[in-house]
Short mmCIF file of C-alpha atoms and ligand atoms in Angstrom, two decimals:
data_model
loop_
_atom_site.label_atom_id
_atom_site.label_comp_id
_atom_site.label_asym_id
_atom_site.label_seq_id
_atom_site.Cartn_x
_atom_site.Cartn_y
_atom_site.Cartn_z
CA UNK O 1 47.51 -22.54 4.22
CA UNK O 2 48.06 -21.76 7.90
CA UNK O 3 45.10 -21.54 10.24
CA UNK O 4 44.32 -17.90 11.35
CA UNK O 5 44.34 -17.10 14.99
CA UNK O 6 46.11 -13.70 15.35
CA UNK O 7 44.39 -13.05 18.76
CA UNK O 8 45.48 -13.70 22.35
CA UNK O 9 43.52 -16.33 24.41
CA UNK O 10 41.45 -15.09 27.13
CA UNK O 11 44.13 -15.77 29.82
CA UNK O 12 47.10 -14.16 27.84
CA UNK O 13 44.86 -11.13 27.29
CA UNK O 14 44.02 -10.93 31.15
CA UNK O 15 47.87 -10.94 31.73
CA UNK O 16 48.42 -8.44 29.14
CA UNK O 17 45.67 -6.06 30.67
CA UNK O 18 47.00 -6.60 34.04
CA UNK O 19 50.46 -5.21 33.01
CA UNK O 20 49.37 -2.57 30.69
CA UNK O 21 49.47 1.03 32.05
CA UNK O 22 45.96 2.49 32.22
CA UNK O 23 46.67 5.35 34.75
CA UNK O 24 47.69 8.91 34.03
CA UNK O 25 51.21 9.97 33.30
CA UNK O 26 53.34 9.54 30.08
CA UNK O 27 52.80 6.47 28.21
CA UNK O 28 54.05 4.91 24.92
CA UNK O 29 52.36 2.39 22.62
CA UNK O 30 53.34 -1.33 22.13
CA UNK O 31 52.53 -2.79 18.65
CA UNK O 32 51.96 -6.25 17.22
CA UNK O 33 55.12 -6.47 15.31
CA UNK O 34 53.47 -8.25 12.40
CA UNK O 35 50.72 -5.46 12.03
CA UNK O 36 52.62 -2.25 12.48
CA UNK O 37 49.61 -0.22 11.00
CA UNK O 38 46.95 -1.75 13.32
CA UNK O 39 46.00 0.09 16.61
CA UNK O 40 48.48 -0.56 19.46
CA UNK O 41 47.98 -3.64 21.54
CA UNK O 42 48.76 -1.77 24.76
CA UNK O 43 50.36 1.24 26.24
CA UNK O 44 52.83 1.05 29.00
CA UNK O 45 54.65 3.63 31.36
CA UNK O 46 57.09 5.96 29.75
CA UNK O 47 59.68 6.24 32.73
CA UNK O 48 61.67 9.49 33.00
CA UNK O 49 65.04 10.05 34.45
CA UNK O 50 63.26 11.04 37.86
CA UNK O 51 61.41 7.71 37.70
CA UNK O 52 64.69 5.94 37.31
CA UNK O 53 66.12 7.79 40.45
CA UNK O 54 63.12 6.67 42.32
CA UNK O 55 63.49 3.15 41.19
CA UNK O 56 67.09 3.15 42.10
CA UNK O 57 66.23 4.57 45.63
CA UNK O 58 63.63 1.75 46.21
CA UNK O 59 66.05 -0.83 45.00
CA UNK O 60 68.81 0.40 47.32
CA UNK O 61 66.44 0.22 50.31
CA UNK O 62 65.24 -3.38 49.24
CA UNK O 63 68.78 -4.46 49.12
CA UNK O 64 69.42 -3.65 52.63
CA UNK O 65 66.85 -6.50 53.53
CA UNK O 66 67.22 -8.96 50.70
CA UNK O 67 71.09 -9.42 51.10
CA UNK O 68 70.29 -10.76 54.47
CA UNK O 69 67.54 -13.04 53.49
CA UNK O 70 68.65 -16.74 54.01
CA UNK O 71 69.81 -18.40 50.81
CA UNK O 72 66.90 -20.88 51.33
CA UNK O 73 64.34 -18.24 51.23
CA UNK O 74 65.85 -16.68 48.19
CA UNK O 75 65.89 -20.04 46.48
CA UNK O 76 62.30 -20.58 47.41
CA UNK O 77 61.17 -17.26 46.00
CA UNK O 78 63.12 -18.21 42.75
CA UNK O 79 61.60 -21.48 42.56
CA UNK O 80 58.00 -20.06 43.04
CA UNK O 81 58.86 -17.62 40.07
CA UNK O 82 59.75 -20.47 37.92
CA UNK O 83 56.58 -22.39 38.83
CA UNK O 84 54.57 -19.41 38.05
CA UNK O 85 56.16 -18.97 34.78
CA UNK O 86 55.47 -22.64 33.75
CA UNK O 87 51.84 -22.29 34.83
CA UNK O 88 51.72 -19.04 32.61
CA UNK O 89 53.91 -20.71 29.96
CA UNK O 90 51.35 -20.25 27.09
CA UNK O 91 50.15 -16.86 27.95
CA UNK O 92 53.93 -15.65 28.07
CA UNK O 93 54.57 -17.42 24.66
CA UNK O 94 51.67 -15.58 23.06
CA UNK O 95 52.45 -12.18 24.50
CA UNK O 96 56.05 -12.50 23.40
CA UNK O 97 55.04 -13.81 19.96
CA UNK O 98 52.86 -10.78 19.47
CA UNK O 99 55.14 -7.82 20.42
CA UNK O 100 58.45 -9.56 19.20
CA UNK O 101 56.92 -10.74 15.92
CA UNK O 102 58.24 -14.40 16.57
CA UNK O 103 56.45 -17.46 15.67
CA UNK O 104 54.56 -19.18 18.67
CA UNK O 105 56.64 -22.29 18.46
CA UNK O 106 59.79 -20.23 18.67
CA UNK O 107 58.46 -18.26 21.82
CA UNK O 108 57.17 -21.50 23.40
CA UNK O 109 60.75 -22.70 23.40
CA UNK O 110 61.98 -19.30 24.68
CA UNK O 111 59.69 -19.59 27.68
CA UNK O 112 61.12 -23.07 28.58
CA UNK O 113 64.66 -21.80 28.02
CA UNK O 114 64.06 -18.49 30.01
CA UNK O 115 62.50 -20.37 33.04
CA UNK O 116 65.40 -22.76 33.01
CA UNK O 117 67.76 -19.97 34.22
CA UNK O 118 65.48 -19.43 37.17
CA UNK O 119 65.48 -23.10 38.21
CA UNK O 120 69.08 -23.21 37.88
CA UNK O 121 69.92 -20.14 39.87
CA UNK O 122 67.55 -21.31 42.55
CA UNK O 123 69.62 -24.23 43.04
CA UNK O 124 72.92 -22.23 42.84
CA UNK O 125 71.63 -19.84 45.38
CA UNK O 126 71.59 -22.58 48.02
CA UNK O 127 75.08 -23.62 47.36
CA UNK O 128 76.93 -20.21 47.29
CA UNK O 129 79.72 -20.32 49.78
CA UNK O 130 82.98 -18.87 50.83
CA UNK O 131 86.14 -20.70 51.95
CA UNK O 132 88.17 -21.22 55.02
CA UNK O 133 91.86 -21.10 54.03
CA UNK O 134 94.82 -23.03 55.43
CA UNK O 135 96.31 -20.23 57.73
CA UNK O 136 99.41 -18.36 56.68
CA UNK O 137 101.01 -18.54 60.20
CA UNK O 138 100.22 -20.06 63.70
CA UNK O 139 98.61 -16.88 64.82
CA UNK O 140 96.34 -16.08 61.84
CA UNK O 141 93.18 -17.52 60.38
CA UNK O 142 92.00 -16.55 56.96
CA UNK O 143 88.77 -16.86 55.15
CA UNK O 144 86.88 -15.50 52.10
CA UNK O 145 83.37 -14.32 52.28
CA UNK O 146 81.01 -14.08 49.29
CA UNK O 147 78.78 -11.16 49.50
CA UNK O 148 76.13 -9.64 46.96
CA UNK O 149 77.58 -6.70 44.94
CA UNK O 150 74.48 -4.43 45.59
CA UNK O 151 71.61 -3.15 43.49
CA UNK O 152 72.21 -4.18 39.76
CA UNK O 153 70.92 -2.37 36.66
CA UNK O 154 69.78 -4.76 33.80
CA UNK O 155 69.20 -3.47 30.43
CA UNK O 156 67.81 -6.08 27.81
CA UNK O 157 67.04 -6.39 23.97
CA UNK O 158 63.90 -7.24 22.19
CA UNK O 159 65.03 -10.48 20.38
CA UNK O 160 64.69 -12.77 23.46
CA UNK O 161 62.56 -10.47 25.67
CA UNK O 162 62.07 -13.37 28.28
CA UNK O 163 65.35 -15.17 28.49
CA UNK O 164 67.57 -12.07 28.53
CA UNK O 165 65.69 -10.90 31.66
CA UNK O 166 65.48 -14.16 33.48
CA UNK O 167 69.12 -15.17 32.82
CA UNK O 168 70.39 -11.92 34.49
CA UNK O 169 67.79 -11.30 37.04
CA UNK O 170 67.52 -14.74 38.44
CA UNK O 171 71.43 -14.87 38.94
CA UNK O 172 71.43 -11.39 40.58
CA UNK O 173 68.52 -12.22 42.88
CA UNK O 174 69.94 -15.60 43.78
CA UNK O 175 73.30 -13.88 44.74
CA UNK O 176 71.31 -11.55 47.12
CA UNK O 177 71.24 -8.48 44.75
CA UNK O 178 68.30 -6.46 43.88
CA UNK O 179 67.60 -5.40 40.28
CA UNK O 180 66.31 -2.48 38.14
CA UNK O 181 65.41 -3.66 34.83
CA UNK O 182 64.93 -1.52 31.54
CA UNK O 183 63.50 -3.78 28.85
CA UNK O 184 63.63 -2.82 25.17
CA UNK O 185 61.07 -0.41 24.10
CA UNK O 186 59.46 -2.82 21.62
CA UNK O 187 58.83 -5.66 24.07
CA UNK O 188 58.09 -4.15 27.43
CA UNK O 189 55.05 -6.40 27.99
CA UNK O 190 56.94 -9.62 28.40
CA UNK O 191 59.03 -7.80 31.02
CA UNK O 192 56.18 -6.64 32.96
CA UNK O 193 54.41 -10.05 32.74
CA UNK O 194 57.67 -11.52 34.06
CA UNK O 195 57.71 -9.10 36.93
CA UNK O 196 54.07 -9.72 37.98
CA UNK O 197 54.72 -13.35 38.09
CA UNK O 198 57.79 -12.83 40.27
CA UNK O 199 55.93 -10.69 42.87
CA UNK O 200 53.09 -13.21 42.93
CA UNK O 201 55.80 -15.71 43.94
CA UNK O 202 57.08 -13.65 46.83
CA UNK O 203 59.93 -11.83 45.32
CA UNK O 204 59.60 -8.41 46.89
CA UNK O 205 58.41 -5.86 44.54
CA UNK O 206 61.33 -3.48 45.18
CA UNK O 207 63.82 -6.23 44.86
CA UNK O 208 62.84 -6.63 40.91
CA UNK O 209 61.57 -3.47 39.41
CA UNK O 210 60.85 -3.19 35.75
CA UNK O 211 61.14 0.38 34.39
CA UNK O 212 59.58 0.66 30.90
CA UNK O 213 60.72 3.49 28.63
CA UNK O 214 60.30 4.72 25.02
CA UNK O 215 63.43 4.91 22.80
CA UNK O 216 63.32 8.65 23.25
CA UNK O 217 63.74 8.09 27.18
CA UNK O 218 66.18 5.07 27.02
CA UNK O 219 69.18 7.39 27.12
CA UNK O 220 68.01 9.44 30.12
CA UNK O 221 67.05 6.20 32.05
CA UNK O 222 70.36 4.76 31.01
CA UNK O 223 72.31 7.62 32.33
CA UNK O 224 70.75 7.50 35.73
CA UNK O 225 71.42 3.87 36.00
CA UNK O 226 75.01 4.09 34.85
CA UNK O 227 76.01 7.09 36.82
CA UNK O 228 74.25 6.58 40.26
CA UNK O 229 76.88 5.30 42.62
CA UNK O 230 74.23 3.10 44.50
CA UNK O 231 73.97 0.87 41.47
CA UNK O 232 77.14 -1.39 41.71
CA UNK O 233 76.82 -3.38 38.37
CA UNK O 234 75.48 -3.24 35.22
CA UNK O 235 74.35 -6.35 33.15
CA UNK O 236 73.54 -5.37 29.44
CA UNK O 237 72.65 -7.24 26.36
CA UNK O 238 72.46 -5.31 23.07
CA UNK O 239 74.39 -3.76 20.24
CA UNK O 240 78.12 -3.19 20.35
CA UNK O 241 77.59 0.56 19.93
CA UNK O 242 75.18 0.91 22.79
CA UNK O 243 77.36 -1.40 25.05
CA UNK O 244 80.42 0.68 24.31
CA UNK O 245 78.41 3.84 25.32
CA UNK O 246 77.37 2.22 28.61
CA UNK O 247 80.71 0.98 29.40
CA UNK O 248 82.13 4.57 29.23
CA UNK O 249 79.03 5.89 31.20
CA UNK O 250 79.76 3.43 34.06
CA UNK O 251 83.51 4.53 34.41
CA UNK O 252 82.94 7.28 36.94
CA UNK O 253 81.38 4.94 39.52
CA UNK O 254 83.57 1.89 38.64
CA UNK O 255 80.72 -0.47 38.30
CA UNK O 256 81.17 -4.19 37.74
CA UNK O 257 80.18 -4.80 33.93
CA UNK O 258 78.64 -7.61 32.39
CA UNK O 259 78.16 -7.04 28.57
CA UNK O 260 76.66 -9.38 26.06
CA UNK O 261 77.14 -7.50 22.67
CA UNK O 262 77.07 -8.22 19.06
CA UNK O 263 78.63 -11.22 17.23
CA UNK O 264 79.73 -12.08 13.79
CA UNK O 265 79.61 -15.90 14.13
CA UNK O 266 81.46 -18.10 11.62
CA UNK O 267 79.93 -21.48 10.61
CA UNK O 268 82.51 -23.74 9.00
CA UNK O 269 81.69 -26.94 7.15
CA UNK O 270 84.71 -29.10 6.82
CA UNK O 271 85.16 -31.33 3.65
CA UNK O 272 84.54 -34.39 5.74
CA UNK O 273 81.47 -33.00 7.47
CA UNK O 274 78.02 -34.80 7.52
CA UNK O 275 76.33 -32.39 5.15
CA UNK O 276 72.88 -33.18 6.56
CA UNK O 277 73.87 -32.51 10.15
CA UNK O 278 75.46 -29.28 8.98
CA UNK O 279 72.45 -27.96 7.17
CA UNK O 280 70.25 -28.86 10.23
CA UNK O 281 72.66 -27.22 12.63
CA UNK O 282 72.97 -24.12 10.66
CA UNK O 283 69.21 -23.69 10.11
CA UNK O 284 68.51 -24.29 13.63
CA UNK O 285 70.90 -21.60 14.84
CA UNK O 286 70.10 -19.17 12.11
CA UNK O 287 66.36 -19.14 12.11
CA UNK O 288 65.66 -18.72 15.76
CA UNK O 289 64.01 -15.26 16.50
CA UNK O 290 63.65 -14.71 12.81
CA UNK O 291 67.39 -14.76 12.17
CA UNK O 292 67.78 -11.99 14.78
CA UNK O 293 70.05 -13.60 17.42
CA UNK O 294 73.51 -12.48 18.39
CA UNK O 295 74.78 -16.08 18.20
CA UNK O 296 73.22 -16.58 14.65
CA UNK O 297 75.84 -17.82 12.08
CA UNK O 298 76.64 -14.63 9.97
CA UNK O 299 79.38 -16.12 7.82
CA UNK O 300 79.18 -19.61 6.34
CA UNK O 301 82.54 -21.12 5.20
CA UNK O 302 82.13 -24.36 3.29
CA UNK O 303 84.93 -26.60 1.94
CA UNK O 304 84.80 -26.43 -1.84
CA UNK O 305 84.37 -30.15 -2.04
CA UNK O 306 80.88 -30.08 -0.40
CA UNK O 307 80.01 -26.65 -1.31
CA UNK O 308 77.38 -27.47 -4.16
CA UNK O 309 75.82 -30.36 -2.25
CA UNK O 310 75.55 -28.19 0.90
CA UNK O 311 73.91 -25.25 -0.95
CA UNK O 312 71.51 -27.50 -2.68
CA UNK O 313 70.40 -29.21 0.64
CA UNK O 314 70.20 -25.84 2.42
CA UNK O 315 67.84 -24.32 -0.11
CA UNK O 316 65.76 -27.34 -0.17
CA UNK O 317 65.58 -27.44 3.70
CA UNK O 318 64.50 -23.69 3.75
CA UNK O 319 61.92 -24.38 1.18
CA UNK O 320 60.41 -27.25 2.87
CA UNK O 321 60.43 -26.00 6.47
CA UNK O 322 60.11 -22.24 6.72
CA UNK O 323 56.61 -20.99 6.82
CA UNK O 324 56.19 -17.23 6.93
CA UNK O 325 53.36 -15.50 8.58
CA UNK O 326 51.82 -13.87 11.61
CA UNK O 327 53.49 -15.61 14.71
CA UNK O 328 50.21 -16.43 16.39
CA UNK O 329 48.95 -18.34 13.12
CA UNK O 330 49.35 -22.10 13.34
CA UNK O 331 52.16 -23.74 11.52
CA UNK O 332 54.03 -20.46 11.11
CA UNK O 333 57.87 -20.89 11.73
CA UNK O 334 58.89 -17.26 11.05
CA UNK O 335 57.61 -13.83 11.60
CA UNK O 336 58.67 -10.38 10.15
CA UNK O 337 61.86 -8.54 11.18
CA UNK O 338 61.49 -6.29 14.22
CA UNK O 339 60.94 -3.09 12.12
CA UNK O 340 61.29 -1.29 8.83
CA UNK O 341 64.80 -0.20 9.34
CA UNK O 342 65.83 -3.94 9.93
CA UNK O 343 64.27 -4.73 6.51
CA UNK O 344 66.03 -1.87 4.91
CA UNK O 345 69.46 -3.09 6.21
CA UNK O 346 68.59 -6.74 4.95
CA UNK O 347 67.96 -5.23 1.45
CA UNK O 348 71.08 -3.19 1.69
CA UNK O 349 73.21 -6.04 2.42
CA UNK O 350 72.04 -8.09 -0.38
CA UNK O 351 72.57 -5.41 -2.89
CA UNK O 352 75.91 -4.56 -1.45
CA UNK O 353 76.97 -8.23 -1.77
CA UNK O 354 75.66 -8.87 -5.18
CA UNK O 355 77.27 -5.70 -6.51
CA UNK O 356 80.70 -7.14 -5.26
CA UNK O 357 80.14 -10.32 -6.93
CA UNK O 358 78.01 -12.39 -4.80
CA UNK O 359 75.31 -14.63 -6.42
CA UNK O 360 71.70 -14.69 -4.95
CA UNK O 361 70.51 -18.24 -4.84
CA UNK O 362 67.03 -18.00 -3.06
CA UNK O 363 64.98 -15.34 -1.31
CA UNK O 364 66.07 -11.86 -1.77
CA UNK O 365 64.45 -8.52 -1.64
CA UNK O 366 61.63 -9.19 -3.90
CA UNK O 367 60.46 -12.57 -2.58
CA UNK O 368 56.84 -12.99 -3.55
CA UNK O 369 55.95 -14.79 -0.18
CA UNK O 370 57.26 -11.80 1.91
CA UNK O 371 55.69 -9.37 -0.42
CA UNK O 372 52.20 -10.99 -0.44
CA UNK O 373 52.15 -11.08 3.31
CA UNK O 374 52.83 -7.23 3.81
CA UNK O 375 51.23 -5.84 0.60
CA UNK O 376 48.64 -3.22 0.63
CA UNK O 377 45.29 -4.34 1.96
CA UNK O 378 46.60 -7.60 3.56
CA UNK O 379 46.28 -8.57 7.13
CA UNK O 380 49.81 -7.72 7.94
CA UNK O 381 50.23 -4.75 5.70
CA UNK O 382 53.51 -2.94 6.12
CA UNK O 383 55.09 -5.60 8.28
CA UNK O 384 58.79 -6.05 7.34
CA UNK O 385 58.55 -9.69 6.29
CA UNK O 386 61.55 -11.10 4.54
CA UNK O 387 62.18 -14.64 3.15
CA UNK O 388 65.19 -16.67 4.09
CA UNK O 389 67.95 -15.70 1.56
CA UNK O 390 71.03 -17.57 0.44
CA UNK O 391 73.88 -15.69 -1.25
CA UNK O 392 77.10 -17.53 -2.32
CA UNK O 393 80.54 -16.32 -3.32
CA UNK O 394 80.42 -13.54 -0.69
CA UNK O 395 83.81 -11.83 -0.68
CA UNK O 396 85.24 -10.61 2.57
CA UNK O 397 84.83 -6.88 1.96
CA UNK O 398 81.04 -7.28 1.41
CA UNK O 399 79.02 -5.66 4.35
CA UNK O 400 77.21 -8.73 5.24
CA UNK O 401 80.50 -10.45 5.99
CA UNK O 402 81.81 -7.72 8.07
CA UNK O 403 78.64 -6.78 9.89
CA UNK O 404 76.15 -8.62 12.06
CA UNK O 405 73.25 -9.00 9.71
CA UNK O 406 70.41 -9.83 12.11
CA UNK O 407 68.13 -11.31 9.45
CA UNK O 408 67.64 -14.59 7.84
CA UNK O 409 70.40 -13.87 5.26
CA UNK O 410 72.78 -16.90 4.86
CA UNK O 411 75.99 -15.47 3.57
CA UNK O 412 78.32 -18.21 2.07
CA UNK O 413 81.79 -18.56 0.69
CA UNK O 414 83.87 -21.50 -0.39
CA UNK O 415 87.30 -22.40 1.04
CA UNK O 416 90.10 -24.63 -0.10
CA UNK O 417 92.57 -24.91 3.03
CA UNK O 418 91.34 -25.38 6.58
CA UNK O 419 93.75 -22.78 7.94
CA UNK O 420 92.55 -20.33 5.48
CA UNK O 421 88.91 -20.98 6.85
CA UNK O 422 90.23 -20.45 10.49
CA UNK O 423 91.87 -16.98 9.50
CA UNK O 424 88.79 -15.82 7.72
CA UNK O 425 86.69 -16.79 10.70
CA UNK O 426 88.77 -15.00 13.28
CA UNK O 427 89.17 -11.80 10.91
CA UNK O 428 86.57 -10.05 12.92
CA UNK O 429 86.49 -7.76 16.25
CA UNK O 430 83.67 -9.88 17.59
CA UNK O 431 84.01 -13.14 19.17
CA UNK O 432 80.67 -14.53 20.50
CA UNK O 433 79.78 -17.81 18.84
CA UNK O 434 81.53 -19.89 16.21
CA UNK O 435 80.45 -23.17 14.81
CA UNK O 436 82.36 -26.08 13.31
CA UNK O 437 81.13 -29.22 11.47
CA UNK O 438 83.33 -32.37 10.82
CA UNK O 439 83.21 -35.96 11.32
CA UNK O 440 86.87 -36.03 12.43
CA UNK O 441 87.61 -35.73 16.09
CA UNK O 442 91.16 -34.27 15.90
CA UNK O 443 89.94 -31.61 13.35
CA UNK O 444 87.11 -30.71 15.53
CA UNK O 445 89.39 -30.45 18.60
CA UNK O 446 91.88 -28.26 16.77
CA UNK O 447 88.79 -26.11 15.77
CA UNK O 448 87.76 -25.52 19.21
CA UNK O 449 91.24 -24.29 20.17
CA UNK O 450 91.65 -22.01 17.06
CA UNK O 451 88.30 -20.39 16.75
CA UNK O 452 88.26 -17.11 18.81
CA UNK O 453 84.94 -17.21 20.44
CA UNK O 454 83.26 -17.46 23.84
CA UNK O 455 80.97 -20.17 22.73
CA UNK O 456 81.77 -22.92 20.40
CA UNK O 457 79.26 -25.45 18.69
CA UNK O 458 80.69 -28.77 17.16
CA UNK O 459 78.19 -30.42 14.78
CA UNK O 460 75.63 -28.49 16.87
CA UNK O 461 73.65 -25.27 16.18
CA UNK O 462 72.11 -25.00 19.72
CA UNK O 463 74.74 -23.73 21.98
CA UNK O 464 73.18 -22.07 25.01
CA UNK O 465 71.61 -23.91 28.07
CA UNK O 466 71.39 -22.94 31.77
CA UNK O 467 74.27 -25.39 32.52
CA UNK O 468 77.04 -23.74 30.56
CA UNK O 469 78.52 -20.32 30.67
CA UNK O 470 77.63 -17.75 27.98
CA UNK O 471 79.38 -14.69 26.72
CA UNK O 472 81.93 -13.44 24.19
CA UNK O 473 85.56 -12.59 23.72
CA UNK O 474 87.08 -9.36 22.03
CA UNK O 475 84.34 -6.80 21.23
CA UNK O 476 81.47 -9.18 21.91
CA UNK O 477 81.63 -8.37 25.68
CA UNK O 478 82.71 -8.96 29.22
CA UNK O 479 81.73 -11.56 31.72
CA UNK O 480 79.68 -14.82 31.51
CA UNK O 481 76.14 -15.59 32.24
CA UNK O 482 74.61 -18.85 33.35
CA UNK O 483 76.76 -21.93 34.01
CA UNK O 484 78.00 -23.20 37.36
CA UNK O 485 79.43 -19.58 38.18
CA UNK O 486 76.42 -17.66 37.21
CA UNK O 487 76.02 -15.97 40.65
CA UNK O 488 79.73 -15.10 40.52
CA UNK O 489 79.09 -11.96 38.46
CA UNK O 490 76.99 -10.57 41.24
CA UNK O 491 79.20 -11.42 44.22
CA UNK O 492 82.07 -9.54 45.59
CA UNK O 493 85.00 -11.62 47.42
CA UNK O 494 85.88 -10.30 50.83
CA UNK O 495 89.16 -11.50 52.38
CA UNK O 496 89.13 -11.62 56.11
CA UNK O 497 92.15 -12.20 58.41
CA UNK O 498 91.91 -12.88 62.14
CA UNK O 499 94.73 -12.55 64.48
CA UNK O 500 94.53 -14.91 67.53
CA UNK O 501 95.79 -13.91 70.88
CA UNK O 502 98.28 -16.31 72.39
P1 ADP H 601 68.98 -3.29 19.36
O1 ADP H 601 69.80 -2.90 18.04
O2 ADP H 601 68.82 -4.76 19.47
O3 ADP H 601 67.79 -2.75 19.49
P2 ADP H 601 70.18 -1.72 21.38
O4 ADP H 601 71.71 -1.94 21.82
O5 ADP H 601 69.92 -0.57 20.53
O6 ADP H 601 70.07 -3.06 20.51
O7 ADP H 601 69.26 -1.85 22.50
C1 ADP H 601 69.30 -2.77 23.58
C2 ADP H 601 68.64 -2.06 24.74
O8 ADP H 601 69.52 -0.97 25.02
C3 ADP H 601 67.34 -1.68 24.62
O9 ADP H 601 66.66 -2.01 26.00
C4 ADP H 601 67.49 -0.14 24.31
O10 ADP H 601 66.31 0.53 24.89
C5 ADP H 601 68.58 0.18 25.31
N1 ADP H 601 69.27 1.35 24.95
C6 ADP H 601 69.54 1.86 23.75
N2 ADP H 601 70.24 3.07 23.91
C7 ADP H 601 70.47 3.34 25.09
C8 ADP H 601 71.27 4.33 25.82
N3 ADP H 601 71.74 5.28 25.38
N4 ADP H 601 71.13 4.00 27.26
C9 ADP H 601 70.66 3.14 27.94
N5 ADP H 601 70.07 2.13 27.28
C10 ADP H 601 69.99 2.18 26.01
#
C-alpha cells in the first residue's frame, strides 16, 4: 500500500496561489491530472491574440535594454534563477506532479534536470565571444561579432513542463534575447512558478513573459507569435503536426526555427547484449513521464537468441518496480496518462496490434490495477490510468510501430540479422533518439554510425543532460538545444570588414 498524501505542502500551496489568476478577465481551469472529476486546482489567465501583441511589444522594448546588459550581469541573473529554483525544488516538484500527473520521484528529477540548463547557460553566457580573423589583405581587418537574434517565442508541451522551458529560456536569455513563453494549457502553473522565481532573481519581468492560454486560444496566440516581425526566432517542442504548422506560419517573417518534434525511437538489443543492462536502460528510458516522452523507445527490436530471456526479465522488472497511483502518494512511480484521449489511443494501439498478430504479454486495456484506481467511487475516478504493457511479435504495419505511442506500451519484435534491425530502425520519418545494447565495441560503433537519429544511447537509456546537444534529424526537428553551443541558436553572426587608411 502507498501512503496517501495527495495535497500540496503549505509552501507549494503558497507558490501555487501566488501564480494563480484571481483578477477579472477570461480564465481557464487547471486540473489535478489524476483527479479529473474533482474541482480545478487553480485558474489562470486565458490570453487572447491582443494579449499576445501586448506581450510582444513589452518583449521588444525589453530587448533594447537586455541585449546591452553585460554578459556578467546576465549570467548573475541566471545563476540567481537557478538558486531560487533549487531553494523551491520541492514546491516545484509537487506542483508539476499535480498538474502533469507525474510521480513525485519523477518530477523531483525533472526539477534538478531543468535547473541544470540554467546553471549551464549562465556559464556559457560569460564565454560567448566573436572572432578576430587573419586579414584577407594588408589594408583590411576582419572580425566576427555574435549578437542576440531578438525577442524569441517559446512554445512548450506538458510532459516536461519545467525542463522544456528552462532549456530554451536560459539559452535565449543568456544570449541576450528576451522571451515570450506559451506553455501547454494542461501545465501552466509550473511555467508561472518558473517565471515568478526568475523575476524574484532579478531577470526583468519583460525579458521573460509567460502567456498562458487555453487550447481554444493556443492557435490565435501562436499566430501572433509566428507572424509578428519583431519576434525573430521560435523555439517549439511538441507534436510533429503542430510543429509543421508553426514552421509554415513563420515563413512570411523568415524566423529562425528550433523545432523539437515527435520521435519513433528504436531500441535494439543485440544477441551479445547484457540483458539486465538492456532491460534497465529500456525501462528507465520508457517509463519517464509515464511513458510520455519524445525520446521514449517506441519500437523494441530484440535479437532472436535473447528474445525470450529479455521478455521474461522485462515483465518481471515492470511487475516488481512499477507502482501506479496518484503522483503525490509516497512510493508511486507512475501516474495516469495526460487525458482520456491519450488512453483511448493506447487502447486503440493494442487492439490494432493484436488484430495484426501481436501477442499481449502483460498489462493491456483491462489491467485490474489501472481499473481499480480509476473506477467509479475511487479517489481518482475517471483518471486515465494504464498499466505498463508488453506486446511481442509486432508487425511493421501495426500502428504502434509506425506512430509515436506516448504511453507505457512496449512494442517488441524479434530480428535475426543485425542489418535487418538497422533497416527496420531507420524505416521511419522520425529521427530523434535511438538506443543500442551490445557488449561488442565495434558493433556499438557501427550502430552509432548507422542509426538515423540526433541522439543515440549505447547501453544507456538516459541520453539527455545539459552538457550535450539535444535534437532530431529528419522530421523530428531542426536545431539543437543545450550542449556547448546552446546559445548559438539565439545568436546572429555579423561579419565586419575594416579598411585601413595608408
Ligand atoms: P501535445 O500533443 O504534446 O499536446 P502539441 O503539439 O499539441 O503537443 O502541443 C504542444 C504545444 O503547442 C502546447 O503548448 C500547445 O498549446 C501548443 N499548440 C497547439 N496548437 C497550436 C497552434 N495552432 N499554435 C500555437 N501553439 C499551439
